[in-house]
Short mmCIF file of C-alpha atoms in Angstrom, two decimals:
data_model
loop_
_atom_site.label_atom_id
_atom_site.label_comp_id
_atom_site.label_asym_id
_atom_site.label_seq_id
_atom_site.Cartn_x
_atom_site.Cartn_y
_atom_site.Cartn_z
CA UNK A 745 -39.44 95.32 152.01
CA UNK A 746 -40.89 92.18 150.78
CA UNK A 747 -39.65 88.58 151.14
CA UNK A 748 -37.10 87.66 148.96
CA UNK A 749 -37.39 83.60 148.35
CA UNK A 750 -34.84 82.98 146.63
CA UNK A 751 -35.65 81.81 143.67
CA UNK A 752 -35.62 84.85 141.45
CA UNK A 753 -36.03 83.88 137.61
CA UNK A 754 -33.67 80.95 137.33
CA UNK A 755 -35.40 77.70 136.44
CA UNK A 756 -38.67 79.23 136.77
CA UNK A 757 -40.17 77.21 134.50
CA UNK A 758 -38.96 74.05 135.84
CA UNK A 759 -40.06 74.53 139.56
CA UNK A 760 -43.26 75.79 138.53
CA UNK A 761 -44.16 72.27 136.24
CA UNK A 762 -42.88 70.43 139.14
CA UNK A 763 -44.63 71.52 142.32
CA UNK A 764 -47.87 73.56 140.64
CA UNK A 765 -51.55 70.97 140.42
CA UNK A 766 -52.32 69.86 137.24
CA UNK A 767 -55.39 71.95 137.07
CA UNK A 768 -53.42 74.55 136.10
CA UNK A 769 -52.68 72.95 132.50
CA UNK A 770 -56.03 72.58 132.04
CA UNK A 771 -57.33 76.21 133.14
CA UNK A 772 -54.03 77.93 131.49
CA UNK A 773 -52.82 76.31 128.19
CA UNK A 774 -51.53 78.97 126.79
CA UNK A 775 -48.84 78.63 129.80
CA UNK A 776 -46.56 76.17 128.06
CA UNK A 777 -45.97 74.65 124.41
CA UNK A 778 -48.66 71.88 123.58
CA UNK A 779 -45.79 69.15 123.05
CA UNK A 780 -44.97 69.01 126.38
CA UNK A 781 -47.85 68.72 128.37
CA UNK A 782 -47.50 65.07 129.56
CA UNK A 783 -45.15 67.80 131.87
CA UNK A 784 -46.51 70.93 132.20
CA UNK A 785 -48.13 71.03 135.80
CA UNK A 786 -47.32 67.80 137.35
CA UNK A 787 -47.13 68.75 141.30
CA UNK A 788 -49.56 68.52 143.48
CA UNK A 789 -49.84 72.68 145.14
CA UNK A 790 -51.95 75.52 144.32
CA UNK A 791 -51.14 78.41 144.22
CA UNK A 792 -52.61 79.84 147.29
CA UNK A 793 -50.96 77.11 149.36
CA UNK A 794 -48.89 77.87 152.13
CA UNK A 795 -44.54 77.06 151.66
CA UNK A 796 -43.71 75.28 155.06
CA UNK A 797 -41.31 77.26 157.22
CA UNK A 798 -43.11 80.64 156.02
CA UNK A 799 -45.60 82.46 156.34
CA UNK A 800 -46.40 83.02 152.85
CA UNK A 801 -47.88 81.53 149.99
CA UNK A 802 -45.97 79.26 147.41
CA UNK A 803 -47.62 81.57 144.48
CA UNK A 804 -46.45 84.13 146.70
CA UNK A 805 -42.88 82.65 147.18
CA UNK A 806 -42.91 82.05 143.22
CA UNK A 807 -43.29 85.53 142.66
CA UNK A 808 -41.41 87.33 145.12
CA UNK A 809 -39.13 90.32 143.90
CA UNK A 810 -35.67 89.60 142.67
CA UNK A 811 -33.52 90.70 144.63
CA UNK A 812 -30.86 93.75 142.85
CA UNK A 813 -26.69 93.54 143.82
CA UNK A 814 -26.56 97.06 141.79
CA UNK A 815 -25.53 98.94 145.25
CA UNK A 816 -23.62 96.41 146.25
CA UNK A 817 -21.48 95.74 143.54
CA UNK A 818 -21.43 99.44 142.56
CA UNK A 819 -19.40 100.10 146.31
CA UNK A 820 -17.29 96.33 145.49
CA UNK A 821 -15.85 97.80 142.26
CA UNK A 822 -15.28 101.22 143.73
CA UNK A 823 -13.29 99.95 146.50
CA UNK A 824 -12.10 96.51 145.29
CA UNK A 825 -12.04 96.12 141.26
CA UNK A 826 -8.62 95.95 140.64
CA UNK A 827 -8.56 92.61 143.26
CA UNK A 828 -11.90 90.44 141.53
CA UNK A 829 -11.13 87.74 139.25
CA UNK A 830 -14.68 86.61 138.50
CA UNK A 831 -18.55 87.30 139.64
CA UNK A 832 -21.12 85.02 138.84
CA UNK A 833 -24.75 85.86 138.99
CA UNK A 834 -26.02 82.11 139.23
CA UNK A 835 -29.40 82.25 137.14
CA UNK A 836 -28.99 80.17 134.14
CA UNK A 837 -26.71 77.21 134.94
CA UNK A 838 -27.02 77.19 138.76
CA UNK A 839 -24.15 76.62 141.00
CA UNK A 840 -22.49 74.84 137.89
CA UNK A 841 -22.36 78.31 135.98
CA UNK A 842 -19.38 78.92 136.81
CA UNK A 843 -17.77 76.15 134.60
CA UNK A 844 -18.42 78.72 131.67
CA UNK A 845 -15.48 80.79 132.78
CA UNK A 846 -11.90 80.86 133.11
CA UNK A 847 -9.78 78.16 131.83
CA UNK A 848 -7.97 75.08 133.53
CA UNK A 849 -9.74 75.92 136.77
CA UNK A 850 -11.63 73.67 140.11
CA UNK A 851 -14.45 75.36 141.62
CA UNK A 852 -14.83 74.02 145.16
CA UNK A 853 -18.23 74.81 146.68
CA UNK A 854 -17.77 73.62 150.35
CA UNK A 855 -19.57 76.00 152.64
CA UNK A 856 -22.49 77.17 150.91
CA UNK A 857 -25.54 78.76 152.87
CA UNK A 858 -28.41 76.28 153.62
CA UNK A 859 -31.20 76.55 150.65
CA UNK A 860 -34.41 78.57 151.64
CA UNK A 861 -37.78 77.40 152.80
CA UNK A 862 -38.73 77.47 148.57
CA UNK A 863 -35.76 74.97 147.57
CA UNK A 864 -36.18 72.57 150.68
CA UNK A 865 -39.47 72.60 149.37
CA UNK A 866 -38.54 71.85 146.00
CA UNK A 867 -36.11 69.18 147.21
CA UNK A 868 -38.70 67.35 149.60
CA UNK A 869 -41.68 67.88 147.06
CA UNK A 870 -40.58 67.00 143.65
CA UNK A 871 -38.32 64.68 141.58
CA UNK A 872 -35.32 66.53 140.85
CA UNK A 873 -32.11 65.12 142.34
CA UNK A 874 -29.77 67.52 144.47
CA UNK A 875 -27.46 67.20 141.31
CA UNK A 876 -30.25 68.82 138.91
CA UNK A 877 -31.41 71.27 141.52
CA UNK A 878 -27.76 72.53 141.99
CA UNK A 879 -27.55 72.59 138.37
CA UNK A 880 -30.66 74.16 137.17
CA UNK A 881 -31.05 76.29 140.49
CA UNK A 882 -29.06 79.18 142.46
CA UNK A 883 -30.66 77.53 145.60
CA UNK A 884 -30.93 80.78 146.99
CA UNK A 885 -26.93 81.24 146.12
CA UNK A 886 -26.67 83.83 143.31
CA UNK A 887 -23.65 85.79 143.58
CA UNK A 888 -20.72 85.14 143.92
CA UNK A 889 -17.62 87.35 143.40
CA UNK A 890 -13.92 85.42 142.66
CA UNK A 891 -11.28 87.62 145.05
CA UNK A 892 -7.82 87.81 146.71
CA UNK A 893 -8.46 86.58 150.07
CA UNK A 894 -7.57 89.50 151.67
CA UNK A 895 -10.77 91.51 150.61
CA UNK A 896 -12.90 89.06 151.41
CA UNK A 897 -13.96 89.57 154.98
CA UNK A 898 -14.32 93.97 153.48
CA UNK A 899 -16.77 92.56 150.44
CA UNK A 900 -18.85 90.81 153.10
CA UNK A 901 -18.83 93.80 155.32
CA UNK A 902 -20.39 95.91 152.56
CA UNK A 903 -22.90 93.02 151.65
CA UNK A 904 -23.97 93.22 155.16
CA UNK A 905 -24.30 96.61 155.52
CA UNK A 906 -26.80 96.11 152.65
CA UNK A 907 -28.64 93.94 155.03
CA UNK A 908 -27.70 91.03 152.62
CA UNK A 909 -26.20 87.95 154.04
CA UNK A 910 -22.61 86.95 152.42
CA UNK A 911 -19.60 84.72 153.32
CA UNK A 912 -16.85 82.87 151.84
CA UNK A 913 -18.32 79.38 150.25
CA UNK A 914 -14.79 77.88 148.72
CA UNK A 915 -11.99 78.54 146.96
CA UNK A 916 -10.32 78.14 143.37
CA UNK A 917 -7.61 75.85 142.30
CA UNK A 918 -5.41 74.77 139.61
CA UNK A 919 -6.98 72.00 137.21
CA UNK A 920 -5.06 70.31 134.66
CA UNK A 921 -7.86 68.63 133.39
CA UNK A 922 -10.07 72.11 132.43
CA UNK A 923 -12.83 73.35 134.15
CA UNK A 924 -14.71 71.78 137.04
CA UNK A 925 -16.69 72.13 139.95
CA UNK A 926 -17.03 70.40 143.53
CA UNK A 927 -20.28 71.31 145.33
CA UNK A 928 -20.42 69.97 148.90
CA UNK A 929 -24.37 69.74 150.35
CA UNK A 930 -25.09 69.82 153.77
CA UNK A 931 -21.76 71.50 155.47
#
């Protein structure tokens, strides 16, 4: 088992103009379109630098496997399908993906888990707001599954069995206004 950062492929790009030295524009060109390099590489880490609260390397962190919900979900939709309104795999929009589905409804966000060592990093490190990292990032959040409450505590139960942490983070309601979302930081 290797360590799982986080991070997997979402804003990947990004991160890695933000926090990586800007030696690495000059070794690696070929690493990003010549009309933006005024912001390609503009952090101050290498590589082989250690991520604080780990004992690994941010290249390493960068890197680390994605992690697959395959046997998860394949036991969720045995047991549960008929009761799932919605599953998000948050790469590609963030927590604010989920405005891309359903109609007329609030996303609340209020009890997410506490970003990993990598987005802490991100957020102490670098200038992206806690607005654009929630946007652009899964901050270690990437699925989420849209249920009758009743399952809820069994689809958590599997997840763990799975050794992969899971809880309820919010709920859906009624919006008359379309879609939106509330994401609450630091619960």
């Amino acid at each position: 088992d290797s360590y799982n950062s986080g991070i997997s492929t979402n804003g990947f790009t990004s991160v890695r103009h933000e926090i990586l030295d800007s030696k690495y524009r000059d070794k690696f060109p070929e690493s990003f379109a010549p009309d933006i390099y005024d912001y390609a590489y503009k952090g101050n880490f290498r590589l082989d630098g250690s991520l604080p609260k780990t004992n690994i390397s941010i290249g390493s962190a960068l890197l680390s496997p994605t992690r697959t919900y395959a046997p998860i979900m394949k036991e969720v939709f045995f047991k549960f399908r008929r009761n799932i309104s919605g599953i998000f795999n948050n790469t590609g929009g963030g927590q604010t993906k989920c405005l891309n589905f359903g109609k007329n409804i609030r996303y609340v966000k209020d009890s997410l888990f506490s970003p990993p060592p990598i987005f802490e990093f991100l957020r102490e490190k670098t200038s992206l707001s806690d607005r654009e990292l929630y946007r652009t990032l899964n901050m270690g959040h990437r699925l989420e599954i849209i249920c009758d409450n009743e399952i809820a505590s069994d689809i958590i139960e599997i997840s763990q069995k799975f050794n992969v942490s899971a809880k309820i983070i919010g709920y859906t309601a009624y919006s008359e206004v379309g879609n939106s979302v509330e994401i609450k930081i630091g619960n």
